[in-house]
Amino acid sequence: SSTQKRSVSKRFSVNEKKEGFMEQRDMIKDSEQVVIDCMIETLKYLTDFPTHSKIEAINQIKKYLHSISPFSKEPVDCVLWVKNETIESNDYNPNTVAPPEMKLLELSVLEDGYTQPVVTWDRDKVKEVVDGFHRTRVGKECEEIKTRVHGYLPVVTINDSRLDKGDRIASTIRHNRARGKHGINSMSEIVVELKRRNWSDKKIAKNLGMDADEVLRLSQISGLAEMFKDKEFSEAWEVDSINDEDNLQTQGENNEI
């Protein structure tokens, strides 16, 4: 019957579509593998490059892969190796590491290698540290590590949108707050600095992981001095201005008591 013919025709149509889809999927898989194989064969030429040229070439390849990556918004998706002399510390980090912990960090990098990159942002022709100042020091100061990594350090760069110094300060504090020690005076100076940049207490608390009371306390430590630094005060009295008559009168009153 015509109904049976339509049913059979429909089944054939669905099966044909399925087969077509599977063939297309297999073709895509095959083409993906062809691309991967071609890339691997091409990259083999890098083995003959001098060390510094090889590092630069690999960095360029990583940057391109990062630009087409599904994780292109994540800094850790693109770890680059850069010359350590192009990395500079910031001028606001309140995090401190005691000498024994510094030695332990050095031992960790010696034994385990660099497991975390230095977090930076681009400033002029240098990279300024946002997080990882002590990892940077180890790579610059320990000769064995410096030689092993050819004078380079692994870095990631924070998002281009975070160019304001206040944003970078907040990023550093967030990275540091769960570890290390923060100098109270340094933290209070940072809070005052953010206030100068018109950050509200609520914004400071949210971005630095503090509660309102902590923001208030830190504001008061440096804030009071900041508030009154340009004010002039007259002295309450001058000892030299008390004359002999006043002095005698005071002594007489004391004697009466």
Short mmCIF file of C-alpha atoms in Angstrom, two decimals:
data_model
loop_
_atom_site.label_atom_id
_atom_site.label_comp_id
_atom_site.label_asym_id
_atom_site.label_seq_id
_atom_site.Cartn_x
_atom_site.Cartn_y
_atom_site.Cartn_z
CA SER A 1 0.00 0.00 0.00
CA SER A 2 0.98 3.63 -0.36
CA THR A 3 1.22 3.99 3.46
CA GLN A 4 3.72 1.11 3.70
CA LYS A 5 5.75 2.56 0.82
CA ARG A 6 5.93 5.96 2.59
CA SER A 7 7.03 4.24 5.84
CA VAL A 8 9.77 2.27 4.11
CA SER A 9 10.87 5.37 2.21
CA LYS A 10 11.02 7.35 5.48
CA ARG A 11 13.14 4.63 7.15
CA PHE A 12 15.53 4.63 4.22
CA SER A 13 15.72 8.43 4.39
CA VAL A 14 16.57 8.38 8.12
CA ASN A 15 19.16 5.62 7.62
CA GLU A 16 20.75 7.51 4.76
CA LYS A 17 21.02 10.63 6.92
CA LYS A 18 22.56 8.61 9.74
CA GLU A 19 25.09 7.05 7.43
CA GLY A 20 25.86 10.41 5.90
CA PHE A 21 26.37 11.94 9.33
CA MET A 22 28.66 9.09 10.41
CA GLU A 23 30.69 9.37 7.22
CA GLN A 24 31.00 13.12 7.75
CA ARG A 25 32.04 12.59 11.37
CA ASP A 26 34.67 10.05 10.33
CA MET A 27 35.94 12.44 7.67
CA ILE A 28 36.24 15.22 10.26
CA LYS A 29 38.08 12.87 12.63
CA ASP A 30 40.40 11.84 9.84
CA SER A 31 41.04 15.47 8.86
CA GLU A 32 41.71 16.42 12.50
CA GLN A 33 44.29 13.65 12.75
CA VAL A 34 45.86 14.76 9.46
CA VAL A 35 46.23 18.30 10.85
CA ILE A 36 47.74 17.01 14.11
CA ASP A 37 50.16 14.73 12.25
CA CYS A 38 51.23 17.58 9.97
CA MET A 39 51.82 19.87 12.94
CA ILE A 40 53.92 17.26 14.75
CA GLU A 41 56.03 16.66 11.65
CA THR A 42 56.55 20.42 11.19
CA LEU A 43 57.44 20.97 14.85
CA LYS A 44 60.19 18.37 14.60
CA TYR A 45 62.24 20.99 12.71
CA LEU A 46 62.47 22.97 15.99
CA THR A 47 64.82 20.37 17.48
CA ASP A 48 67.70 21.81 15.43
CA PHE A 49 67.05 25.43 16.47
CA PRO A 50 69.47 27.11 18.91
CA THR A 51 68.02 27.23 22.47
CA HIS A 52 66.93 30.87 22.50
CA SER A 53 65.46 30.69 18.98
CA LYS A 54 63.62 27.51 19.95
CA ILE A 55 62.14 29.18 23.05
CA GLU A 56 60.98 32.18 21.02
CA ALA A 57 59.45 29.96 18.33
CA ILE A 58 57.59 27.87 20.91
CA ASN A 59 56.30 31.07 22.57
CA GLN A 60 54.94 32.29 19.23
CA ILE A 61 53.22 28.95 18.63
CA LYS A 62 51.71 29.03 22.14
CA LYS A 63 50.38 32.56 21.55
CA TYR A 64 48.65 31.50 18.34
CA LEU A 65 47.19 28.37 19.94
CA HIS A 66 45.98 30.54 22.84
CA SER A 67 44.23 32.92 20.42
CA ILE A 68 42.10 30.06 19.00
CA SER A 69 41.73 28.15 22.27
CA PRO A 70 38.36 27.67 24.01
CA PHE A 71 40.24 28.87 27.12
CA SER A 72 41.62 32.09 25.62
CA LYS A 73 40.15 34.12 28.50
CA GLU A 74 42.20 32.15 31.04
CA PRO A 75 45.78 33.44 31.55
CA VAL A 76 47.04 29.98 32.56
CA ASP A 77 46.17 28.73 29.07
CA CYS A 78 49.30 30.48 27.80
CA VAL A 79 52.46 30.01 29.88
CA LEU A 80 55.45 31.65 28.18
CA TRP A 81 59.15 31.52 29.04
CA VAL A 82 60.70 35.00 29.12
CA LYS A 83 64.18 36.29 30.00
CA ASN A 84 64.38 36.95 33.72
CA GLU A 85 65.88 40.44 33.27
CA THR A 86 62.62 41.56 31.64
CA ILE A 87 60.66 40.78 34.83
CA GLU A 88 60.47 43.47 37.54
CA SER A 89 58.89 43.50 40.99
CA ASN A 90 55.99 45.80 41.88
CA ASP A 91 56.16 48.53 44.54
CA TYR A 92 53.17 47.57 46.66
CA ASN A 93 53.31 43.84 47.58
CA PRO A 94 52.88 43.45 51.39
CA ASN A 95 53.55 39.69 51.33
CA THR A 96 56.70 38.56 53.17
CA VAL A 97 58.45 35.21 53.32
CA ALA A 98 60.76 34.32 56.21
CA PRO A 99 64.31 33.09 55.35
CA PRO A 100 63.54 29.41 56.22
CA GLU A 101 60.46 29.47 53.95
CA MET A 102 62.52 31.14 51.22
CA LYS A 103 65.06 28.32 51.41
CA LEU A 104 62.23 25.79 51.26
CA LEU A 105 60.85 27.50 48.14
CA GLU A 106 64.30 27.31 46.56
CA LEU A 107 64.54 23.61 47.42
CA SER A 108 61.07 23.03 46.02
CA VAL A 109 62.00 24.57 42.67
CA LEU A 110 65.31 22.69 42.66
CA GLU A 111 63.67 19.34 43.33
CA ASP A 112 60.25 19.67 41.69
CA GLY A 113 60.86 22.33 39.05
CA TYR A 114 58.62 25.32 38.41
CA THR A 115 55.06 24.11 38.98
CA GLN A 116 53.49 27.60 39.03
CA PRO A 117 54.19 30.45 36.63
CA VAL A 118 54.85 34.03 37.72
CA VAL A 119 51.75 36.19 37.22
CA THR A 120 52.59 39.43 35.42
CA TRP A 121 51.20 42.31 33.43
CA ASP A 122 52.91 44.10 30.54
CA ARG A 123 54.35 47.53 31.35
CA ASP A 124 56.30 49.26 28.60
CA LYS A 125 58.95 46.69 27.62
CA VAL A 126 59.00 44.80 30.90
CA LYS A 127 56.69 42.47 32.78
CA GLU A 128 55.72 43.63 36.27
CA VAL A 129 55.07 40.92 38.86
CA VAL A 130 51.51 40.67 40.15
CA ASP A 131 52.10 37.38 41.97
CA GLY A 132 55.24 35.27 42.27
CA PHE A 133 57.85 37.77 43.46
CA HIS A 134 59.66 35.12 45.51
CA ARG A 135 59.50 32.56 42.68
CA THR A 136 61.11 35.26 40.54
CA ARG A 137 63.84 35.83 43.12
CA VAL A 138 64.65 32.12 43.25
CA GLY A 139 64.98 31.98 39.45
CA LYS A 140 67.24 35.03 39.40
CA GLU A 141 69.37 34.39 42.49
CA CYS A 142 69.90 30.62 42.61
CA GLU A 143 72.61 29.89 40.04
CA GLU A 144 71.70 26.21 39.68
CA ILE A 145 68.06 27.03 38.85
CA LYS A 146 69.04 29.98 36.67
CA THR A 147 71.35 27.76 34.61
CA ARG A 148 68.78 24.97 34.34
CA VAL A 149 66.09 27.30 32.94
CA HIS A 150 68.59 29.13 30.69
CA GLY A 151 67.98 32.48 32.42
CA TYR A 152 64.24 32.37 31.66
CA LEU A 153 61.16 32.30 33.90
CA PRO A 154 57.65 30.93 33.22
CA VAL A 155 55.02 33.67 33.17
CA VAL A 156 51.35 34.24 32.49
CA THR A 157 49.88 37.66 31.80
CA ILE A 158 46.68 38.87 33.45
CA ASN A 159 43.80 40.03 31.29
CA ASP A 160 44.40 43.18 29.26
CA SER A 161 41.37 44.83 30.84
CA ARG A 162 43.08 45.02 34.26
CA LEU A 163 45.41 47.91 33.49
CA ASP A 164 44.56 50.24 36.38
CA LYS A 165 47.04 50.04 39.25
CA GLY A 166 44.18 49.57 41.70
CA ASP A 167 43.07 46.45 39.83
CA ARG A 168 46.62 45.07 39.88
CA ILE A 169 46.99 45.77 43.61
CA ALA A 170 43.72 43.96 44.28
CA SER A 171 44.88 41.03 42.13
CA THR A 172 48.14 40.77 44.09
CA ILE A 173 46.33 40.82 47.45
CA ARG A 174 43.86 38.14 46.30
CA HIS A 175 46.75 35.92 45.21
CA ASN A 176 48.60 36.45 48.48
CA ARG A 177 45.93 36.53 51.14
CA ALA A 178 45.62 32.77 51.50
CA ARG A 179 49.33 32.37 52.13
CA GLY A 180 52.32 34.20 53.56
CA LYS A 181 52.20 37.15 55.91
CA HIS A 182 51.01 40.64 55.24
CA GLY A 183 52.52 43.61 57.02
CA ILE A 184 49.68 45.52 58.69
CA ASN A 185 51.16 48.90 57.80
CA SER A 186 51.62 47.87 54.17
CA MET A 187 48.05 46.60 53.97
CA SER A 188 46.71 49.80 55.48
CA GLU A 189 48.68 51.86 52.96
CA ILE A 190 47.17 49.79 50.16
CA VAL A 191 43.64 50.39 51.47
CA VAL A 192 44.31 54.14 51.61
CA GLU A 193 45.80 54.03 48.10
CA LEU A 194 42.64 52.36 46.77
CA LYS A 195 40.52 54.95 48.55
CA ARG A 196 42.51 57.66 46.79
CA ARG A 197 41.49 55.94 43.56
CA ASN A 198 37.84 56.40 44.58
CA TRP A 199 37.26 52.77 45.54
CA SER A 200 34.36 52.41 47.97
CA ASP A 201 34.73 50.39 51.18
CA LYS A 202 32.37 47.81 49.67
CA LYS A 203 34.51 47.47 46.51
CA ILE A 204 37.71 47.20 48.58
CA ALA A 205 36.19 44.54 50.84
CA LYS A 206 34.93 42.50 47.87
CA ASN A 207 38.17 42.65 45.88
CA LEU A 208 40.56 42.10 48.78
CA GLY A 209 38.53 39.42 50.57
CA MET A 210 37.92 41.51 53.69
CA ASP A 211 34.92 42.37 55.81
CA ALA A 212 33.79 45.94 56.46
CA ASP A 213 35.39 46.10 59.92
CA GLU A 214 38.80 45.09 58.57
CA VAL A 215 38.63 47.75 55.86
CA LEU A 216 37.72 50.33 58.52
CA ARG A 217 40.57 49.31 60.84
CA LEU A 218 43.14 49.37 58.06
CA SER A 219 41.81 52.74 56.87
CA GLN A 220 42.27 54.15 60.35
CA ILE A 221 45.90 53.04 60.72
CA SER A 222 47.19 55.14 57.83
CA GLY A 223 44.06 57.14 57.23
CA LEU A 224 44.24 59.31 60.34
CA ALA A 225 47.77 60.41 59.57
CA GLU A 226 46.75 60.98 55.95
CA MET A 227 43.72 63.01 57.01
CA PHE A 228 45.68 65.44 59.18
CA LYS A 229 49.02 65.58 57.39
CA ASP A 230 48.41 69.09 55.92
CA LYS A 231 46.71 70.58 59.00
CA GLU A 232 48.42 73.20 61.20
CA PHE A 233 48.10 72.98 64.96
CA SER A 234 48.92 75.60 67.59
CA GLU A 235 50.72 74.35 70.67
CA ALA A 236 48.54 73.97 73.77
CA TRP A 237 50.99 76.01 75.77
CA GLU A 238 54.61 76.92 75.94
CA VAL A 239 56.46 76.31 79.18
CA ASP A 240 58.69 79.32 78.60
CA SER A 241 55.66 81.63 78.56
CA ILE A 242 54.78 80.98 82.21
CA ASN A 243 56.14 83.92 84.18
CA ASP A 244 57.35 83.99 87.73
CA GLU A 245 54.14 85.54 89.08
CA ASP A 246 52.03 82.71 87.58
CA ASN A 247 54.45 80.21 89.02
CA LEU A 248 54.25 81.73 92.54
CA GLN A 249 50.46 81.88 92.39
CA THR A 250 50.29 78.19 91.42
CA GLN A 251 52.59 77.26 94.28
CA GLY A 252 50.40 79.26 96.75
CA GLU A 253 47.28 77.46 95.61
CA ASN A 254 49.00 74.11 96.06
CA ASN A 255 50.07 75.06 99.60
CA GLU A 256 46.49 75.96 100.55
CA ILE A 257 45.39 72.45 99.51
#
